[in-house]
Amino acid sequence: MENIIIIGTGCAGFTAAIYTGRANLAPLILSGDQPGGQLTTTTEVENFPGFPKGIMGPDLMMNMQAQAERFGARIEYTRVESVEKSPAGHFVIRSQDGQVREAKAVIVATGASPRHLGLPNEKALIGHGLTSCATCDGAFYRDVPVCVIGGGDSACEEANFLTRFASTVYLIHRRDSLRASKIMAERALANPKIKPIWDSTVVEYLTDEKGEMRAVTLENLKTGQRSELELKCVFVAIGHVPNAGFLGELVARDENGYILQEGGTRTRTEGLFAAGDVADHVYRQAITAAGQGCAAALEAERYLADIGHGS
Ligand code: NAP
């Protein structure tokens, strides 16, 4: 029986591992499908405190992993398929590798996956002119045209943010009115650098000889007409999907599937804590996820002390 199993290896999961490792709890981390989490899909991270010259996303995650391992954390590479609480009060965790593990406490830090359009070369273009994070990547696209796909608050927020850098921000939406809140929509539409393209969707990404984004093929969904639009980066903002489905009834969720925390990082199941983007659709930053990972570790530590984890 493990003291604690941490599910997820993004900023929240590794930070929780560093703290629980230093508390001598010998945490076991289960990696998930994307070891290192969302930051492994980005290039330079300029806004994580402590790195005045920036740091590459994958390097930051490898550093976090090494720091967690230094304090006794172990990592196993598998995807968790279900978590149940036994009548005796401990957790039973089943994973893709067929193993069944048990733990006295669990921290869920499985993040959220950006929703994509599902076009054929989409995955290969991530980091090469396709991203879901304007805060992370916007500054790389100065004085060039870019687009944002989506019509919600995220799309409007990202489009506004990108006008600091880009020459033009096309806002491509599949309908003729935005889903975003009135204030966000009005702000976006009033910005002279933002050019909305209504009733349209991207049906093809076009690349240059280096494999970088060069243009997109647009389709007008009302007329069926196709056209090419030159740009250097596509920011996909059609929502995120929190990776919380495997928890069944152990957690309460909001209408978008994000785990509802009940005071700090506690969930409605005692001994089960949630940290980072799986429970946060507001901030979604590496540093806020790391902060929640720390909080979850401290709360789990207290929980284990209360139930007498040595027994
Ligand atoms: P969202 O509100 O679900 O909006 C997603 C947008 O993407 C919608 O406009 C949707 O179009 C479009 N879309 C979805 N699937 C698509 C597809 N396959 N192809 C093309 N377009 C597609 O997601 P969000 O903007 O990420 O916001 C999520 C939550 O966070 C919301 O509750 C939002 O209010 C909140 N949020 C708040 C703030 C803020 O207040 N500062 C900032 C960001 C997010 P349709 O409109 O046609 O469905």
JSON list of N, CA, C and O in Angstrom, two decimals, residues 137-167:
[
{"chain": "A", "resi": 137, "resn": "ASP", "atom": "N", "xyz": [2.83, 31.61, -26.17]},
{"chain": "A", "resi": 137, "resn": "ASP", "atom": "CA", "xyz": [3.47, 31.68, -27.48]},
{"chain": "A", "resi": 137, "resn": "ASP", "atom": "C", "xyz": [3.24, 32.97, -28.26]},
{"chain": "A", "resi": 137, "resn": "ASP", "atom": "O", "xyz": [3.86, 33.18, -29.30]},
{"chain": "A", "resi": 138, "resn": "GLY", "atom": "N", "xyz": [2.33, 33.83, -27.77]},
{"chain": "A", "resi": 138, "resn": "GLY", "atom": "CA", "xyz": [1.98, 35.04, -28.53]},
{"chain": "A", "resi": 138, "resn": "GLY", "atom": "C", "xyz": [3.16, 35.92, -28.87]},
{"chain": "A", "resi": 138, "resn": "GLY", "atom": "O", "xyz": [3.27, 36.43, -30.00]},
{"chain": "A", "resi": 139, "resn": "ALA", "atom": "N", "xyz": [4.10, 36.06, -27.93]},
{"chain": "A", "resi": 139, "resn": "ALA", "atom": "CA", "xyz": [5.20, 37.00, -28.13]},
{"chain": "A", "resi": 139, "resn": "ALA", "atom": "C", "xyz": [6.17, 36.57, -29.24]},
{"chain": "A", "resi": 139, "resn": "ALA", "atom": "O", "xyz": [6.99, 37.35, -29.70]},
{"chain": "A", "resi": 140, "resn": "PHE", "atom": "N", "xyz": [6.04, 35.30, -29.68]},
{"chain": "A", "resi": 140, "resn": "PHE", "atom": "CA", "xyz": [6.91, 34.84, -30.77]},
{"chain": "A", "resi": 140, "resn": "PHE", "atom": "C", "xyz": [6.42, 35.31, -32.13]},
{"chain": "A", "resi": 140, "resn": "PHE", "atom": "O", "xyz": [7.12, 35.14, -33.12]},
{"chain": "A", "resi": 141, "resn": "TYR", "atom": "N", "xyz": [5.20, 35.85, -32.17]},
{"chain": "A", "resi": 141, "resn": "TYR", "atom": "CA", "xyz": [4.62, 36.22, -33.48]},
{"chain": "A", "resi": 141, "resn": "TYR", "atom": "C", "xyz": [4.39, 37.72, -33.55]},
{"chain": "A", "resi": 141, "resn": "TYR", "atom": "O", "xyz": [3.28, 38.20, -33.46]},
{"chain": "A", "resi": 142, "resn": "ARG", "atom": "N", "xyz": [5.50, 38.45, -33.68]},
{"chain": "A", "resi": 142, "resn": "ARG", "atom": "CA", "xyz": [5.46, 39.91, -33.74]},
{"chain": "A", "resi": 142, "resn": "ARG", "atom": "C", "xyz": [5.34, 40.38, -35.18]},
{"chain": "A", "resi": 142, "resn": "ARG", "atom": "O", "xyz": [6.05, 39.89, -36.06]},
{"chain": "A", "resi": 143, "resn": "ASP", "atom": "N", "xyz": [4.43, 41.32, -35.38]},
{"chain": "A", "resi": 143, "resn": "ASP", "atom": "CA", "xyz": [4.27, 41.97, -36.70]},
{"chain": "A", "resi": 143, "resn": "ASP", "atom": "C", "xyz": [3.97, 40.99, -37.83]},
{"chain": "A", "resi": 143, "resn": "ASP", "atom": "O", "xyz": [4.39, 41.20, -38.97]},
{"chain": "A", "resi": 144, "resn": "VAL", "atom": "N", "xyz": [3.32, 39.91, -37.51]},
{"chain": "A", "resi": 144, "resn": "VAL", "atom": "CA", "xyz": [2.87, 38.98, -38.55]},
{"chain": "A", "resi": 144, "resn": "VAL", "atom": "C", "xyz": [1.39, 38.67, -38.30]},
{"chain": "A", "resi": 144, "resn": "VAL", "atom": "O", "xyz": [0.91, 38.81, -37.17]},
{"chain": "A", "resi": 145, "resn": "PRO", "atom": "N", "xyz": [0.66, 38.24, -39.32]},
{"chain": "A", "resi": 145, "resn": "PRO", "atom": "CA", "xyz": [-0.75, 37.89, -39.10]},
{"chain": "A", "resi": 145, "resn": "PRO", "atom": "C", "xyz": [-0.88, 36.53, -38.41]},
{"chain": "A", "resi": 145, "resn": "PRO", "atom": "O", "xyz": [-0.11, 35.61, -38.71]},
{"chain": "A", "resi": 146, "resn": "VAL", "atom": "N", "xyz": [-1.83, 36.43, -37.51]},
{"chain": "A", "resi": 146, "resn": "VAL", "atom": "CA", "xyz": [-2.14, 35.16, -36.83]},
{"chain": "A", "resi": 146, "resn": "VAL", "atom": "C", "xyz": [-3.67, 35.02, -36.80]},
{"chain": "A", "resi": 146, "resn": "VAL", "atom": "O", "xyz": [-4.38, 35.96, -37.15]},
{"chain": "A", "resi": 147, "resn": "CYS", "atom": "N", "xyz": [-4.14, 33.86, -36.38]},
{"chain": "A", "resi": 147, "resn": "CYS", "atom": "CA", "xyz": [-5.59, 33.74, -36.19]},
{"chain": "A", "resi": 147, "resn": "CYS", "atom": "C", "xyz": [-5.90, 33.03, -34.90]},
{"chain": "A", "resi": 147, "resn": "CYS", "atom": "O", "xyz": [-5.04, 32.32, -34.34]},
{"chain": "A", "resi": 148, "resn": "VAL", "atom": "N", "xyz": [-7.10, 33.29, -34.41]},
{"chain": "A", "resi": 148, "resn": "VAL", "atom": "CA", "xyz": [-7.63, 32.55, -33.27]},
{"chain": "A", "resi": 148, "resn": "VAL", "atom": "C", "xyz": [-8.89, 31.86, -33.78]},
{"chain": "A", "resi": 148, "resn": "VAL", "atom": "O", "xyz": [-9.70, 32.48, -34.46]},
{"chain": "A", "resi": 149, "resn": "ILE", "atom": "N", "xyz": [-9.04, 30.58, -33.45]},
{"chain": "A", "resi": 149, "resn": "ILE", "atom": "CA", "xyz": [-10.26, 29.86, -33.82]},
{"chain": "A", "resi": 149, "resn": "ILE", "atom": "C", "xyz": [-11.11, 29.71, -32.57]},
{"chain": "A", "resi": 149, "resn": "ILE", "atom": "O", "xyz": [-10.63, 29.23, -31.54]},
{"chain": "A", "resi": 150, "resn": "GLY", "atom": "N", "xyz": [-12.37, 30.10, -32.65]},
{"chain": "A", "resi": 150, "resn": "GLY", "atom": "CA", "xyz": [-13.29, 29.97, -31.52]},
{"chain": "A", "resi": 150, "resn": "GLY", "atom": "C", "xyz": [-14.08, 31.24, -31.32]},
{"chain": "A", "resi": 150, "resn": "GLY", "atom": "O", "xyz": [-13.72, 32.30, -31.87]},
{"chain": "A", "resi": 151, "resn": "GLY", "atom": "N", "xyz": [-15.14, 31.15, -30.54]},
{"chain": "A", "resi": 151, "resn": "GLY", "atom": "CA", "xyz": [-15.98, 32.33, -30.33]},
{"chain": "A", "resi": 151, "resn": "GLY", "atom": "C", "xyz": [-16.33, 32.53, -28.87]},
{"chain": "A", "resi": 151, "resn": "GLY", "atom": "O", "xyz": [-17.23, 33.31, -28.54]},
{"chain": "A", "resi": 152, "resn": "GLY", "atom": "N", "xyz": [-15.62, 31.85, -27.97]},
{"chain": "A", "resi": 152, "resn": "GLY", "atom": "CA", "xyz": [-15.90, 31.97, -26.54]},
{"chain": "A", "resi": 152, "resn": "GLY", "atom": "C", "xyz": [-15.03, 33.01, -25.86]},
{"chain": "A", "resi": 152, "resn": "GLY", "atom": "O", "xyz": [-14.30, 33.77, -26.52]},
{"chain": "A", "resi": 153, "resn": "ASP", "atom": "N", "xyz": [-15.10, 33.05, -24.53]},
{"chain": "A", "resi": 153, "resn": "ASP", "atom": "CA", "xyz": [-14.28, 34.00, -23.77]},
{"chain": "A", "resi": 153, "resn": "ASP", "atom": "C", "xyz": [-12.80, 33.78, -24.01]},
{"chain": "A", "resi": 153, "resn": "ASP", "atom": "O", "xyz": [-12.03, 34.74, -24.11]},
{"chain": "A", "resi": 154, "resn": "SER", "atom": "N", "xyz": [-12.39, 32.51, -24.09]},
{"chain": "A", "resi": 154, "resn": "SER", "atom": "CA", "xyz": [-10.96, 32.24, -24.31]},
{"chain": "A", "resi": 154, "resn": "SER", "atom": "C", "xyz": [-10.51, 32.83, -25.64]},
{"chain": "A", "resi": 154, "resn": "SER", "atom": "O", "xyz": [-9.45, 33.46, -25.72]},
{"chain": "A", "resi": 155, "resn": "ALA", "atom": "N", "xyz": [-11.29, 32.61, -26.68]},
{"chain": "A", "resi": 155, "resn": "ALA", "atom": "CA", "xyz": [-10.92, 33.10, -28.01]},
{"chain": "A", "resi": 155, "resn": "ALA", "atom": "C", "xyz": [-10.80, 34.63, -27.99]},
{"chain": "A", "resi": 155, "resn": "ALA", "atom": "O", "xyz": [-9.83, 35.20, -28.52]},
{"chain": "A", "resi": 156, "resn": "CYS", "atom": "N", "xyz": [-11.76, 35.30, -27.35]},
{"chain": "A", "resi": 156, "resn": "CYS", "atom": "CA", "xyz": [-11.73, 36.77, -27.30]},
{"chain": "A", "resi": 156, "resn": "CYS", "atom": "C", "xyz": [-10.55, 37.27, -26.48]},
{"chain": "A", "resi": 156, "resn": "CYS", "atom": "O", "xyz": [-9.85, 38.22, -26.86]},
{"chain": "A", "resi": 157, "resn": "GLU", "atom": "N", "xyz": [-10.31, 36.59, -25.35]},
{"chain": "A", "resi": 157, "resn": "GLU", "atom": "CA", "xyz": [-9.21, 37.00, -24.48]},
{"chain": "A", "resi": 157, "resn": "GLU", "atom": "C", "xyz": [-7.87, 36.82, -25.21]},
{"chain": "A", "resi": 157, "resn": "GLU", "atom": "O", "xyz": [-7.01, 37.69, -25.20]},
{"chain": "A", "resi": 158, "resn": "GLU", "atom": "N", "xyz": [-7.73, 35.66, -25.86]},
{"chain": "A", "resi": 158, "resn": "GLU", "atom": "CA", "xyz": [-6.48, 35.38, -26.57]},
{"chain": "A", "resi": 158, "resn": "GLU", "atom": "C", "xyz": [-6.30, 36.37, -27.73]},
{"chain": "A", "resi": 158, "resn": "GLU", "atom": "O", "xyz": [-5.21, 36.88, -27.96]},
{"chain": "A", "resi": 159, "resn": "ALA", "atom": "N", "xyz": [-7.38, 36.64, -28.45]},
{"chain": "A", "resi": 159, "resn": "ALA", "atom": "CA", "xyz": [-7.29, 37.55, -29.60]},
{"chain": "A", "resi": 159, "resn": "ALA", "atom": "C", "xyz": [-6.85, 38.94, -29.12]},
{"chain": "A", "resi": 159, "resn": "ALA", "atom": "O", "xyz": [-5.95, 39.56, -29.70]},
{"chain": "A", "resi": 160, "resn": "ASN", "atom": "N", "xyz": [-7.46, 39.40, -28.05]},
{"chain": "A", "resi": 160, "resn": "ASN", "atom": "CA", "xyz": [-7.08, 40.72, -27.51]},
{"chain": "A", "resi": 160, "resn": "ASN", "atom": "C", "xyz": [-5.61, 40.74, -27.10]},
{"chain": "A", "resi": 160, "resn": "ASN", "atom": "O", "xyz": [-4.88, 41.68, -27.41]},
{"chain": "A", "resi": 161, "resn": "PHE", "atom": "N", "xyz": [-5.20, 39.70, -26.40]},
{"chain": "A", "resi": 161, "resn": "PHE", "atom": "CA", "xyz": [-3.81, 39.62, -25.94]},
{"chain": "A", "resi": 161, "resn": "PHE", "atom": "C", "xyz": [-2.85, 39.63, -27.13]},
{"chain": "A", "resi": 161, "resn": "PHE", "atom": "O", "xyz": [-1.82, 40.31, -27.12]},
{"chain": "A", "resi": 162, "resn": "LEU", "atom": "N", "xyz": [-3.21, 38.91, -28.18]},
{"chain": "A", "resi": 162, "resn": "LEU", "atom": "CA", "xyz": [-2.32, 38.77, -29.34]},
{"chain": "A", "resi": 162, "resn": "LEU", "atom": "C", "xyz": [-2.14, 40.08, -30.10]},
{"chain": "A", "resi": 162, "resn": "LEU", "atom": "O", "xyz": [-1.15, 40.25, -30.82]},
{"chain": "A", "resi": 163, "resn": "THR", "atom": "N", "xyz": [-3.08, 41.02, -29.95]},
{"chain": "A", "resi": 163, "resn": "THR", "atom": "CA", "xyz": [-2.94, 42.28, -30.69]},
{"chain": "A", "resi": 163, "resn": "THR", "atom": "C", "xyz": [-1.73, 43.08, -30.18]},
{"chain": "A", "resi": 163, "resn": "THR", "atom": "O", "xyz": [-1.29, 44.01, -30.84]},
{"chain": "A", "resi": 164, "resn": "ARG", "atom": "N", "xyz": [-1.20, 42.70, -29.03]},
{"chain": "A", "resi": 164, "resn": "ARG", "atom": "CA", "xyz": [0.03, 43.37, -28.56]},
{"chain": "A", "resi": 164, "resn": "ARG", "atom": "C", "xyz": [1.21, 43.06, -29.47]},
{"chain": "A", "resi": 164, "resn": "ARG", "atom": "O", "xyz": [2.19, 43.78, -29.49]},
{"chain": "A", "resi": 165, "resn": "PHE", "atom": "N", "xyz": [1.14, 41.93, -30.16]},
{"chain": "A", "resi": 165, "resn": "PHE", "atom": "CA", "xyz": [2.29, 41.46, -30.94]},
{"chain": "A", "resi": 165, "resn": "PHE", "atom": "C", "xyz": [1.99, 41.41, -32.43]},
{"chain": "A", "resi": 165, "resn": "PHE", "atom": "O", "xyz": [2.75, 41.92, -33.24]},
{"chain": "A", "resi": 166, "resn": "ALA", "atom": "N", "xyz": [0.91, 40.75, -32.78]},
{"chain": "A", "resi": 166, "resn": "ALA", "atom": "CA", "xyz": [0.65, 40.43, -34.19]},
{"chain": "A", "resi": 166, "resn": "ALA", "atom": "C", "xyz": [0.25, 41.67, -34.96]},
{"chain": "A", "resi": 166, "resn": "ALA", "atom": "O", "xyz": [-0.22, 42.66, -34.39]},
{"chain": "A", "resi": 167, "resn": "SER", "atom": "N", "xyz": [0.42, 41.62, -36.29]},
{"chain": "A", "resi": 167, "resn": "SER", "atom": "CA", "xyz": [-0.02, 42.73, -37.13]},
{"chain": "A", "resi": 167, "resn": "SER", "atom": "C", "xyz": [-1.55, 42.70, -37.27]},
{"chain": "A", "resi": 167, "resn": "SER", "atom": "O", "xyz": [-2.22, 43.73, -37.19]}
]
